[in-house]
Structure formats: C-alpha cells, structure tokens
Amino acid sequence: MTLLQTPAKAVAPPRPRASLRLRREALMGWGFAGPFVAVFGLVFLAPIGYALYLSLFRDRLIGGNSFVGLANYRQALTDPQFWEGLARVGLFLAVQVPVMLGIALLVALAIDSGRLYGTSFFRVAIFLPYAVPAVVASLMWGFIYGTRFGLVGNINDALGLTLPDPLSPSLVLASIGNIVTWEFVGYNMLIFYSALKVVPRSLYEAASIDGAGEWRIITAVKLPAIRGALVIATIFSIIGSFQLFNEPSILQKLAPNAITSDFTPNLYTYSLSFAGQQHNYAATVAIVMGVITAVIAYTVQLRGMRKA
Amino acid sequence: MTTNLADIPSNAADPAHRTPSARASRTTRTTGLRTPRRRPHTPLSPRRSVPLTLLTGLALVYALLPLIWLVINATKDEKGLLDSFGLWFGEDFTLWGNITRTLTYDDGVFVRWLLNTLLYVAAGAGGATLLAVLGGYALAKFSFPGRRAVFAVVIGAAAVPGTALAVPTFLMFSNLGLTNTPWAVIIPSLISPFGLYLMWVFASEAVPAELLEAARIDGSGELRTFFRIALPLLMPGIVTVLIFSMVATWNNYFLPLIMIKDPDWYPLTLGLNAWNSQAQTAGGDAVFDLIITGSLLTIVPIVVIFLLLQRYWQSGLAAGSVKE
C-alpha cells in the first residue's frame, strides 16, 4: 500500500464533458485550493529557496556577501560539533522511539481488546499529556527531577538515599527521553488505536475459528492490519527526534553544565544563527539536517511498505 | 513525510482498483464515519480482565502523575515548595493567593500573554483549519490541472523539518518588517500539511460525488453547494483538524522564540520560559511558585477544550486514519 492512496471514488468517473464545464471545474478547483497554495508558497517554498541561496554565500566583515559555492557544506560535513549533536540525537532515536512506540502499541492493543474496566477513561487520560505544551512539560519534569524541591530530592531525604541526579551530564539525555516519551506516548497510542478500530472484526472471528489464540491474532491479524499506522508513527517520531529542540532548550536553564549550546543539531543551528549571527552557516547546517531526515524517513517508508 | 504518489490517480476512477480493505471498510460504513458499534459477543471480546486493567493502569499513572504533582504544588507557597513532600499538600493551601499573584505579577503581564496566545490560536488555528478544509475539498472533489502536483509538493515539503525553515523564515520576515509582530507567529501557523491530508481523505469519503452532481444539476452555485451540502458532512473532520491546530498553536514555542523579542507579544509558553530564566539567574526574583501556578493556568483551557471536543474528533481521526 502507499500512504497516500486516493480513497475510492475520490473523483467521479470521467465522462464525456463539454470543455466549458472542464474549464469551470478547473477554475473552481483552483479557487478552493488557491488560498492554501498561496500561503504555502510564502511559508514553505520561499524559505526553502532562500535557505539554499544563503547556504551558497558567506557574509564577511571584509568584502561583504560573497559567493562561496559549496564551502559551507564542506565546513558542515567536517564540523565535529555538528556530528556530535547528530550522534546524540541518533542515540536518542535508537532508544527512545522503540520504547515509546512499544508502550503506545501495548496500550492501544489493551484498550482495543475491550477487556479493560473504564476503556474510554483510559483512552482520554493517557492521551492527555499531548495537550500539555512542551514548555510546561519540561518545566514540570525539570522540577520533579530537581534535588531542591523535586520528587527526587524528596525521595533522597525520606529514605536517606543519594539517587543519581537526572540532570547530570551522563543522565540528562535519558531524562529528556522520558519527557518526550511522556508527551507523545498517548498521541501514538491514539494513532494505533484509531487504526485498530477500523479493522473488520470478522477477521478476528475467522482467525479464532481457525484456532488462533489471542497472541496469534495480534501478531498475524492485528499488527499486519495496522502496518500503515506503525510506519507513519515511526516516521513522525524519527522526524521529531532529529528536530529535538524544545525540551533541551528549556532544561538548559536547570542544567547548564549538562546541556551545551550544540547539544542537538537544532540547538546548534539556533545558537549559530541567533547568538553567533552566522546565518549562512546555520542555514547550511539546517539543510544538511533536513536532507538527512528526509532520506531516513523515506528509507523507513520504503522498507515499511514492502510487503513482508 | 515521504510518500509514493505514483498511484494516486490509478485507483481513483476505477472501482476495480479498490484495495481489499477499502472494500471491506465500505461494508461497515455508509459514510466516512463509523459510529462505534457494539461489539458482537464473540469469543474474542469476553470478560473484562482485572490483571490487564492493572497493567494498563501503570501507563495511566505514568501519564497522570506529573499533572497531579503540578496541581498539588500549585497550592503551595515558596516555603511549602521547599519543605513539603512533592506528592502531598503543604501546610498552607495558597492556591487562590497563587493565582491572584500570577495574574497580577509585573502589572498583570500573564494576562497579556494569555490574550496574545488566544489571538495566535484563534487566527492561526482558525485560519489553518479554513485553508485545509478548502484545499482538501478541492483536491478531493475537483479535477483541475496541477492537482497532483499540488499534492506532491505539499507532502514533499512536509518532510522538510519545520525547524530547518526557521532561520530563513526569520530572515525573510525580518526583511519584510514582520518580526516582533503577531503576523510573524500567525502566518507560518496557517499551513498544516497534515490537516490538508486529513481533510482530503475525509472529504473523499464523506461527501458523495453524486450529491454534488445533483446539486449542480439543480442549479446550485459551487460556493452554495460547498456551504450547504459539503460543510455539514465535513464537520467531524473539521473538528479534528481544528483540535490538532489549536493544540499546536497553543503549545508553540520555537516559532515565537525566534520571531518575537518584545515581551508584550509573548505567548504563554515564552512567558513561562522567561520567568524560569529569571528564577534561575542569581539575583533574579525566584518566582517558582508563579511558574508552577502559571503552568497550571496554561494547560487548564487547552485540557478543557480537549475533553469537551474529544468525542467529535475520535470519528474524524478514524476516517483519516491510515488506510491500507
């Protein structure tokens, strides 16, 4: 399957029509789609074009703006700060995304099974964190992690322990992973749950008549049926991981030693541009990052959609 | 998102190309909406299970615990925050005093941030939903030259990480003199590729071509047909897109962070972040109780909207959910 199949009957079957009618339809179609396309051009296409332009120039104090060809790209590809940030989000992705999607899938299967008491309460409550802004989520968890008036500090005092500090340099990535998981586990659960809801129940009945047990039905019927949703959620999560910015940016105030200004590629781009005024180089790093993200997302899409 | 667009049109006109599951789902739907049916009593939906409920309860505790922590700690003053247990109330219950202080601190700047946020949400999410509905309807119901190109470009561009566009968008807007104005936050919020996709799927399913054809034959104008016939059918999809856009604009942080320097135009998220920076700097006013209470006030409206409307968009999302 492809992610974007035209649903059946999207367009009426072609019939011989007067050319006048065709022209009218074209006009109406563009009339409805026009506003979106116009704004899209302004906020998507123009910036992409402008970023490409910026990446080919350099602004020097002496000599002003000059064309430098691919020099910015060479610099980016040999920039240790960029690669460290990329490796960090790569590690983050490898651990956090499977954990988050795994929990989301288990919860979605549990809710869909109809064996829970209070199904709809579960569904809404677990989705609730998605409505919480990243800023609030990070501040909240940041305080909870804190040793001053956080839960970690409370537990230490109460039990006389010294728990490892979640905001220390060695643990801060895992702590960020926990915040992101908390924010998005419910969102992914809902994607899976919505996909499970439209699987025809007759398939389960047929499978159970054939003697399949509960687990067999999950692995042989349910998971293949929601394959598309699994792939989409994976792609969204990958793009999200590569763009990691909000949580580390806010936690930076609480853990200035652990989170450096080049902690993730996005933080690096941000500090290059807005603290260092290196707009050309920042645009280049952003483009390289965008290309890497798109290539990986596309690979996942192709592999995921191949029939097993 | 990268997608294979090769077969968008291939199965559009020809029913023989319908995928099996599309056919299967036809049998369970009359329109694009599935009303939740009562499950038949098969061997597969048997008794409720206590162990499974307890196990899923772990996920529930994980989801709700930080929010409970937030509510409890919004009732404490500075002293209570420091010397009482995080998951239980302190000696003094100062929630109302905290709320008053939050709203009046620094000449009531929090209220100003709240109004800014409401403006950004109303204009940004409202506009994004409108554009997505019109665009999705056009893609689903009109065959116009360039239709496929529009779709390919929008989905292709959606694969570009939004933050990669941040720097050039900022520079463009600053050349246009738009930075530090509400426009800098509202205009980029107007485009939701996901919303467009959802509306396109939804309009294809929920608005039968025959109905539009009948309206045209009866001499109804295209706009009138859209408002009188298509719009009511599209409602669940519209509410879904509206919710997602509202959450996205209410929670937006990165975009205003780069576009807005003037605290008078901050949304709530930037305001809270500014208070946090102030509290963490030596010599700054330590307003931790205000940050916690302000955080609570920031999520209450969006959570209420969420709970009120969640019934509607369940069905919208199901129709827009990924189809095989």
XYZ file of C-alpha atoms in Angstrom:
632
model
C 0.000 0.000 0.000
C 1.045 3.539 -0.160
C 0.351 6.030 2.460
C -1.487 8.259 0.108
C -3.870 6.317 -1.918
C -6.751 8.167 -3.294
C -9.725 6.799 -1.480
C -12.109 5.044 -3.755
C -14.444 7.354 -5.591
C -12.365 10.426 -4.939
C -13.244 11.699 -8.357
C -16.289 10.850 -10.352
C -15.593 8.536 -13.283
C -14.650 10.534 -16.353
C -17.487 11.143 -18.716
C -17.571 12.983 -21.977
C -17.995 16.575 -20.917
C -18.169 19.902 -22.571
C -14.864 21.757 -22.485
C -16.636 24.701 -20.922
C -17.546 22.549 -17.979
C -13.985 21.304 -17.636
C -12.696 24.811 -17.608
C -15.228 25.799 -14.990
C -14.255 22.874 -12.825
C -10.568 23.738 -13.126
C -11.346 27.284 -12.132
C -13.405 26.210 -9.126
C -10.756 23.704 -8.036
C -8.065 26.354 -8.058
C -10.434 28.755 -6.372
C -10.795 26.402 -3.417
C -7.158 25.269 -3.314
C -5.692 28.682 -4.114
C -5.516 30.193 -0.617
C -3.670 27.184 0.811
C -1.256 27.057 -2.116
C -0.513 30.791 -1.895
C 0.298 30.787 1.831
C 2.180 27.520 1.413
C 4.403 29.172 -1.159
C 5.137 32.009 1.238
C 5.939 29.969 4.350
C 7.370 26.775 2.853
C 8.716 27.138 -0.649
C 10.164 30.629 -0.337
C 12.135 29.819 2.856
C 13.470 26.590 1.309
C 14.662 28.528 -1.714
C 16.097 31.258 0.475
C 17.921 28.721 2.663
C 19.535 27.199 -0.434
C 20.594 30.666 -1.554
C 22.003 31.530 1.881
C 23.969 28.298 2.030
C 25.975 29.230 -1.066
C 27.139 32.594 0.276
C 29.198 33.898 3.138
C 28.967 37.251 4.837
C 32.369 38.540 5.851
C 33.237 41.705 7.669
C 35.706 42.455 4.922
C 34.333 42.052 1.430
C 30.690 41.661 2.437
C 28.454 38.994 0.951
C 30.268 36.723 -1.479
C 29.512 33.514 -3.330
C 31.471 30.607 -1.862
C 29.985 27.636 -3.701
C 29.933 24.536 -1.536
C 32.388 25.762 1.100
C 29.675 25.978 3.764
C 28.668 22.383 3.070
C 32.291 21.240 3.329
C 32.537 23.016 6.648
C 29.331 21.417 7.929
C 30.340 17.910 6.905
C 33.645 18.214 8.750
C 32.258 20.034 11.771
C 32.755 17.920 14.921
C 30.105 19.914 16.833
C 27.514 19.059 14.199
C 28.435 15.364 14.147
C 28.390 15.085 17.933
C 24.912 16.552 18.031
C 23.799 14.231 15.250
C 25.239 11.205 17.048
C 23.414 12.288 20.205
C 20.001 12.514 18.511
C 20.821 9.233 16.715
C 21.342 7.517 20.054
C 18.217 9.197 21.406
C 16.230 7.923 18.433
C 17.555 4.376 18.733
C 16.451 4.089 22.355
C 13.530 6.461 22.863
C 11.485 5.766 19.716
C 11.211 1.973 20.155
C 10.407 2.351 23.871
C 7.742 4.970 23.219
C 6.114 3.184 20.281
C 6.274 -0.137 22.141
C 4.394 1.251 25.135
C 1.939 3.041 22.830
C 1.233 -0.155 20.901
C 0.727 -2.278 24.019
C -1.673 0.273 25.499
C -3.566 0.605 22.193
C -3.952 -3.189 21.968
C -5.100 -3.343 25.586
C -7.688 -0.599 25.091
C -8.873 -2.082 21.806
C -9.229 -5.555 23.321
C -12.314 -4.459 25.235
C -11.056 -6.217 28.345
C -10.401 -3.104 30.415
C -12.614 -1.566 33.030
C -13.163 2.076 32.069
C -11.943 1.914 28.484
C -12.773 5.472 27.490
C -11.255 6.916 30.660
C -8.000 5.135 29.851
C -8.064 6.395 26.292
C -8.614 10.043 27.197
C -6.323 10.132 30.248
C -3.341 8.570 28.520
C -3.775 10.961 25.593
C -3.997 13.975 27.916
C -0.240 14.779 28.109
C -0.308 15.533 24.381
C -2.281 18.686 25.207
C 0.449 19.892 27.580
C 2.877 22.357 25.966
C 6.475 21.163 25.709
C 7.486 24.174 27.795
C 5.196 23.190 30.663
C 6.117 19.507 30.380
C 9.826 20.320 30.517
C 9.464 22.742 33.435
C 7.296 20.275 35.339
C 9.585 17.315 34.846
C 12.590 19.555 35.402
C 11.272 20.460 38.859
C 10.414 16.828 39.575
C 13.967 15.826 38.640
C 15.364 18.590 40.793
C 17.044 17.931 44.093
C 15.788 21.190 45.567
C 12.034 20.744 45.725
C 11.653 17.893 43.313
C 10.468 14.395 43.943
C 13.995 13.072 43.525
C 15.114 15.309 46.381
C 12.123 14.199 48.492
C 12.924 10.537 47.987
C 16.559 11.147 48.855
C 15.601 12.908 52.091
C 12.937 10.410 53.062
C 14.990 7.278 52.502
C 18.414 8.712 53.139
C 19.497 7.703 49.651
C 21.527 9.521 47.095
C 19.795 8.801 43.821
C 21.761 9.725 40.712
C 20.953 13.245 39.573
C 18.721 13.068 36.468
C 20.102 16.400 35.299
C 23.741 15.325 35.420
C 25.608 15.238 32.103
C 25.573 11.440 31.957
C 21.826 11.098 32.557
C 20.325 14.196 31.009
C 19.684 12.586 27.609
C 17.715 9.779 29.242
C 15.789 12.354 31.273
C 14.893 14.227 28.083
C 13.869 10.903 26.551
C 11.493 10.369 29.443
C 9.890 13.801 28.934
C 9.412 13.234 25.198
C 8.009 9.755 25.830
C 5.578 11.161 28.372
C 4.415 13.833 25.933
C 3.869 11.624 22.908
C 3.039 8.133 24.111
C -0.673 8.956 24.165
C -0.597 10.565 20.749
C 0.942 7.474 19.177
C -1.397 5.251 21.146
C -4.304 7.123 19.567
C -2.913 6.673 16.048
C -2.638 2.913 16.646
C -5.996 2.716 18.365
C -7.766 4.561 15.511
C -6.211 2.155 13.033
C -7.231 -0.878 15.105
C -10.796 0.373 15.307
C -11.325 0.138 11.554
C -10.050 -3.439 11.265
C -13.061 -5.598 10.412
C -13.927 -7.691 13.473
C -14.865 -10.571 11.205
C -11.154 -11.186 10.634
C -10.671 -11.904 14.330
C -13.605 -14.239 14.365
C -12.330 -16.089 11.349
C -8.901 -16.412 12.953
C -10.285 -17.704 16.215
C -12.461 -20.221 14.407
C -9.257 -21.372 12.737
C -7.911 -21.942 16.213
C -5.684 -18.894 16.625
C -5.136 -17.768 20.195
C -5.096 -14.205 21.450
C -1.378 -13.633 20.762
C -1.549 -15.283 17.381
C -4.391 -12.955 16.399
C -2.318 -9.957 17.487
C 0.761 -10.995 15.542
C -0.947 -12.473 12.484
C -4.009 -10.248 12.079
C -3.875 -7.040 14.085
C -0.284 -5.954 13.525
C -0.313 -6.519 9.732
C -3.641 -4.687 9.569
C -2.224 -1.553 11.198
C 1.114 -1.690 9.445
C 0.499 1.672 7.775
C -0.129 3.343 11.128
C 3.031 1.790 12.567
C 5.105 3.128 9.682
C 3.607 6.623 9.926
C 4.134 6.819 13.676
C 7.739 5.681 13.208
C 8.360 8.318 10.537
C 6.810 11.086 12.637
C 8.882 10.027 15.639
C 12.103 9.945 13.624
C 11.472 13.436 12.272
C 10.654 14.575 15.796
C 13.846 13.112 17.258
C 16.029 14.771 14.658
C 14.345 18.083 15.422
C 14.797 17.766 19.173
C 14.905 21.316 20.496
C 12.199 22.394 22.938
C 12.956 20.096 25.864
C 16.753 20.536 25.943
C 16.361 24.269 25.294
C 14.156 24.677 28.375
C 16.116 22.296 30.592
C 19.266 24.211 29.712
C 18.422 26.737 32.433
C 18.196 23.967 35.018
C 21.224 22.029 33.817
C 23.586 24.485 32.152
C 26.572 22.170 32.558
C 24.881 19.132 31.054
C 23.214 20.739 28.034
C 25.622 22.648 25.837
C 24.609 25.014 23.071
C 25.420 22.332 20.480
C 23.592 19.559 22.329
C 21.377 18.730 19.319
C 21.774 19.839 15.677
C 18.769 22.092 16.119
C 20.110 23.798 19.220
C 23.363 24.219 17.321
C 21.584 25.833 14.350
C 19.691 28.099 16.709
C 22.759 29.270 18.600
C 24.761 29.709 15.377
C 22.074 31.931 13.957
C 20.749 33.882 16.891
C 23.713 34.039 19.211
C 26.526 33.894 16.659
C 24.843 35.746 13.776
C 26.212 33.111 11.370
C 23.047 32.920 9.306
C 24.652 31.440 6.197
C 26.304 28.601 8.046
C 23.186 28.000 10.167
C 21.083 27.674 7.006
C 23.607 25.169 5.639
C 23.506 23.010 8.785
C 19.699 23.138 8.689
C 19.654 21.984 5.056
C 22.083 19.115 5.713
C 19.921 18.106 8.665
C 16.760 18.329 6.547
C 18.273 16.136 3.829
C 19.448 13.513 6.355
C 15.987 13.486 7.967
C 14.166 13.185 4.649
C 16.440 10.367 3.442
C 16.000 8.350 6.635
C 12.240 8.939 6.734
C 11.971 7.889 3.098
C 14.024 4.735 3.699
C 11.773 3.762 6.592
C 8.748 4.416 4.413
C 10.047 2.190 1.597
C 11.116 -0.634 3.897
C 7.965 -0.400 5.961
C 5.656 -0.536 2.998
C 7.316 -3.507 1.350
C 5.126 -6.483 1.714
C 6.715 -8.837 4.195
C 6.671 12.508 5.178
C 7.845 10.926 2.076
C 5.294 9.124 0.090
C 4.863 7.298 -3.068
C 2.478 9.331 -5.095
C 2.639 7.182 -8.161
C -0.735 5.684 -7.770
C -2.861 8.498 -6.585
C -4.947 8.573 -9.684
C -4.713 4.943 -10.661
C -7.472 3.696 -8.458
C -9.378 6.904 -8.364
C -11.717 6.348 -11.198
C -11.744 2.620 -11.388
C -13.564 0.715 -8.671
C -11.776 -2.466 -9.669
C -8.623 -0.976 -8.212
C -10.001 -0.692 -4.758
C -7.847 -2.381 -2.228
C -9.422 -5.237 -0.358
C -9.600 -3.340 2.866
C -11.174 -0.369 1.180
C -13.855 -2.727 0.054
C -14.090 -4.268 3.468
C -14.435 -0.937 5.119
C -17.155 0.002 2.661
C -19.259 -2.750 4.031
C -19.033 -1.365 7.511
C -19.645 2.226 6.587
C -22.328 4.140 4.908
C -20.353 7.338 5.041
C -16.837 8.063 6.114
C -17.967 7.944 9.701
C -18.105 4.835 11.732
C -20.392 5.101 14.609
C -18.982 2.945 17.367
C -20.862 -0.302 17.080
C -21.497 -2.537 19.985
C -19.129 -5.435 19.726
C -20.806 -8.685 18.969
C -20.350 -11.244 21.710
C -17.722 -13.347 20.094
C -15.211 -15.478 21.888
C -12.870 -12.563 21.277
C -14.461 -9.900 23.405
C -15.055 -11.852 26.536
C -14.934 -10.904 30.187
C -13.113 -7.837 31.372
C -9.789 -8.586 32.908
C -8.519 -7.206 36.203
C -4.820 -8.011 35.605
C -4.848 -6.301 32.217
C -6.596 -3.278 33.703
C -3.978 -3.050 36.454
C -1.171 -3.411 33.945
C -2.564 -0.664 31.710
C -3.074 1.290 34.923
C 0.712 1.643 35.094
C 0.635 3.664 31.879
C -2.210 5.685 33.348
C -0.228 6.507 36.495
C 2.756 7.499 34.344
C 0.579 9.807 32.246
C -1.191 11.477 35.160
C 1.417 11.602 37.932
C 3.244 14.760 36.727
C -0.087 16.523 36.259
C -1.140 15.561 39.775
C 2.221 16.850 41.009
C 1.543 20.136 39.225
C -1.936 20.556 40.728
C -0.702 19.766 44.248
C 2.288 22.083 44.054
C 0.245 24.953 42.659
C -1.342 25.097 46.119
C 1.943 25.789 47.933
C 3.859 28.956 48.618
C 7.635 29.253 48.221
C 8.259 27.833 51.667
C 5.856 24.934 51.164
C 7.541 24.041 47.880
C 10.832 23.647 49.664
C 9.867 21.804 52.807
C 6.884 19.585 51.991
C 6.644 16.300 50.162
C 6.087 16.758 46.427
C 3.105 14.477 46.124
C 1.223 15.766 49.139
C -0.185 19.153 50.153
C 1.893 21.542 52.237
C 0.838 23.193 55.484
C -0.773 26.193 53.822
C -3.237 25.939 50.951
C -2.385 29.025 48.935
C -3.809 28.154 45.514
C -6.110 31.195 45.276
C -3.407 33.520 46.501
C -1.004 31.990 43.974
C -3.454 32.500 41.128
C -4.006 36.122 42.139
C -0.256 36.715 42.347
C 0.334 35.043 38.993
C -2.271 37.207 37.301
C -1.078 40.442 38.882
C 2.707 39.944 38.934
C 4.621 42.522 36.890
C 1.490 44.614 36.107
C -0.539 41.620 35.006
C 1.803 40.561 32.234
C 0.481 36.981 32.457
C -2.980 38.145 31.382
C -1.425 39.928 28.429
C 0.385 36.705 27.436
C -2.872 34.798 27.745
C -4.634 37.251 25.421
C -1.733 37.018 22.937
C -1.997 33.227 22.998
C -5.742 33.415 22.375
C -5.108 35.727 19.423
C -2.488 33.390 17.932
C -4.728 30.365 18.411
C -7.855 31.999 17.010
C -6.141 33.464 13.957
C -3.549 30.738 13.411
C -5.550 27.594 14.114
C -8.774 29.042 12.693
C -7.008 30.100 9.509
C -5.107 26.826 9.227
C -8.340 24.855 9.507
C -10.116 27.030 6.931
C -7.291 26.692 4.391
C -7.001 22.945 4.973
C -10.755 22.415 4.550
C -10.944 24.419 1.306
C -7.777 22.805 -0.042
C -8.724 19.274 0.943
C -12.182 19.682 -0.568
C -10.662 20.945 -3.825
C -8.211 18.036 -4.028
C -10.930 15.503 -3.319
C -13.778 16.828 -5.415
C -12.414 18.765 -8.395
C -10.163 17.523 -11.118
C -8.128 20.567 -12.013
C -4.805 20.760 -13.840
C -1.963 20.701 -11.349
C -3.977 18.866 -8.707
C -1.446 16.083 -8.376
C 1.474 18.489 -8.430
C -0.039 20.489 -5.581
C -0.373 17.359 -3.524
C 3.112 16.077 -4.294
C 4.724 19.398 -3.432
C 2.827 19.812 -0.170
C 3.580 16.302 1.067
C 7.185 16.520 -0.105
C 7.676 19.826 1.692
C 6.110 18.401 4.843
C 9.095 16.054 5.024
C 11.344 19.067 5.493
C 11.801 19.535 9.237
C 9.973 22.666 10.264
C 12.933 23.901 12.229
C 15.151 23.751 9.150
C 12.965 26.525 7.771
C 13.166 28.619 10.912
C 16.310 30.589 10.147
C 15.445 31.528 6.547
C 11.832 32.287 7.521
C 13.082 34.569 10.275
C 15.433 36.391 7.877
C 12.708 36.716 5.253
C 10.215 38.078 7.758
C 12.741 40.452 9.203
C 13.380 41.843 5.701
C 9.629 42.259 5.335
C 9.485 44.035 8.706
C 7.192 41.391 10.165
C 9.321 40.108 13.043
C 8.249 41.188 16.502
C 4.646 41.471 15.315
C 1.797 38.966 15.741
C 1.928 38.310 11.987
C 5.277 36.562 12.361
C 3.617 33.918 14.547
C 0.242 33.750 12.775
C 1.301 33.437 9.125
C 3.536 30.339 9.485
C 0.841 28.704 11.641
C -1.609 28.863 8.738
C -0.172 25.871 6.933
C -0.849 22.366 8.179
C 0.135 19.691 5.629
C -1.246 17.042 7.964
C -4.538 18.946 8.134
C -4.713 19.142 4.353
C -4.131 15.399 4.045
C -6.728 14.602 6.681
C -9.337 16.831 5.034
C -8.614 15.356 1.628
C -9.153 11.791 2.861
C -12.170 12.877 4.820
C -13.823 14.827 2.003
C -13.291 11.900 -0.380
C -15.115 9.599 1.995
C -17.809 11.771 3.487
C -19.057 13.775 0.507
C -20.552 11.562 -2.207
C -19.876 12.822 -5.726
C -23.496 12.038 -6.674
C -24.729 14.513 -4.085
C -22.617 17.329 -5.529
C -23.683 16.341 -9.028
C -27.336 16.523 -8.014
C -26.833 19.951 -6.501
C -25.149 21.199 -9.676
C -27.956 19.864 -11.826
C -30.405 21.696 -9.594
C -28.508 24.855 -10.422
C -26.862 25.432 -7.058
C -23.688 27.501 -7.309
C -20.376 25.933 -6.336
C -19.941 28.003 -3.173
C -23.504 27.472 -2.092
C -23.121 23.727 -2.643
C -19.982 23.770 -0.527
C -21.574 25.630 2.363
C -24.986 23.981 2.312
C -24.081 20.403 1.418
C -20.397 19.624 1.870
C -19.667 21.598 5.044
C -22.141 19.773 7.327
C -20.824 16.420 6.105
C -17.253 17.521 6.744
C -17.850 18.615 10.343
C -16.162 15.711 12.199
C -13.082 16.095 10.017
C -13.083 19.860 10.532
C -13.245 19.480 14.311
C -10.335 17.022 14.182
C -8.143 19.395 12.194
C -9.215 22.302 14.393
C -8.218 20.468 17.594
C -4.824 19.483 16.282
C -4.141 23.001 15.015
C -5.299 24.507 18.289
C -3.041 22.275 20.352
C -0.141 23.017 18.009
C -0.580 26.807 18.155
C -1.350 26.903 21.882
C 1.805 24.908 22.581
C 4.037 26.593 20.030
C 7.407 27.608 21.407
C 10.114 27.509 18.769
C 8.399 29.788 16.271
C 7.623 32.646 18.682
C 11.024 32.161 20.305
C 12.795 33.230 17.124
C 10.204 35.704 15.870
C 9.271 37.664 18.991
C 11.698 39.637 21.114
C 9.222 42.013 22.736
C 7.726 40.503 25.946
C 4.478 42.345 25.185
C 3.862 39.955 22.284
C 4.938 36.736 24.049
C 2.553 33.807 24.106
C 2.201 31.985 27.449
C 4.883 29.420 26.632
C 7.549 32.086 26.090
C 6.381 33.971 29.149
C 6.772 30.944 31.407
C 10.190 30.294 29.926
C 11.178 33.908 30.645
C 10.056 33.556 34.280
C 12.075 30.372 34.549
C 15.204 32.094 33.195
C 14.683 34.893 35.685
C 14.233 32.475 38.585
C 17.358 30.532 37.674
C 19.640 33.550 37.445
C 21.406 34.631 40.576
C 19.824 37.787 41.940
C 16.650 37.307 39.893
C 13.289 37.176 41.612
C 12.761 33.465 42.413
C 9.206 33.056 41.186
C 8.998 29.257 41.273
C 5.525 29.297 42.779
C 4.369 31.557 39.946
C 5.930 29.298 37.304
C 4.123 26.282 38.706
C 0.783 28.074 39.085
C 1.220 29.723 35.675
C 1.932 26.327 34.115
C -1.286 25.007 35.591
C -3.249 28.007 34.286
C -1.652 27.486 30.872
C -2.830 23.906 30.500
C -6.301 24.221 32.025
C -8.009 25.859 28.996
C -6.476 23.533 26.424
C -7.269 20.459 28.520
C -10.875 21.597 28.922
C -11.251 22.139 25.158
C -9.675 18.785 24.609
C -12.056 16.937 26.897
C -15.105 18.750 25.523
C -14.314 18.049 21.902
C -12.623 14.656 22.121
C -15.894 12.880 21.381
C -16.066 14.566 17.967
C -12.624 14.030 16.669
C -12.423 10.365 17.534
C -14.563 9.682 14.494
C -12.697 12.235 12.401
C -9.394 10.592 13.148
C -10.749 7.138 12.465
C -11.784 8.165 8.981
C -8.492 9.898 8.417
C -6.510 7.104 9.952
C -4.047 5.392 7.757
C -5.713 3.141 5.308
C -4.214 0.128 3.706
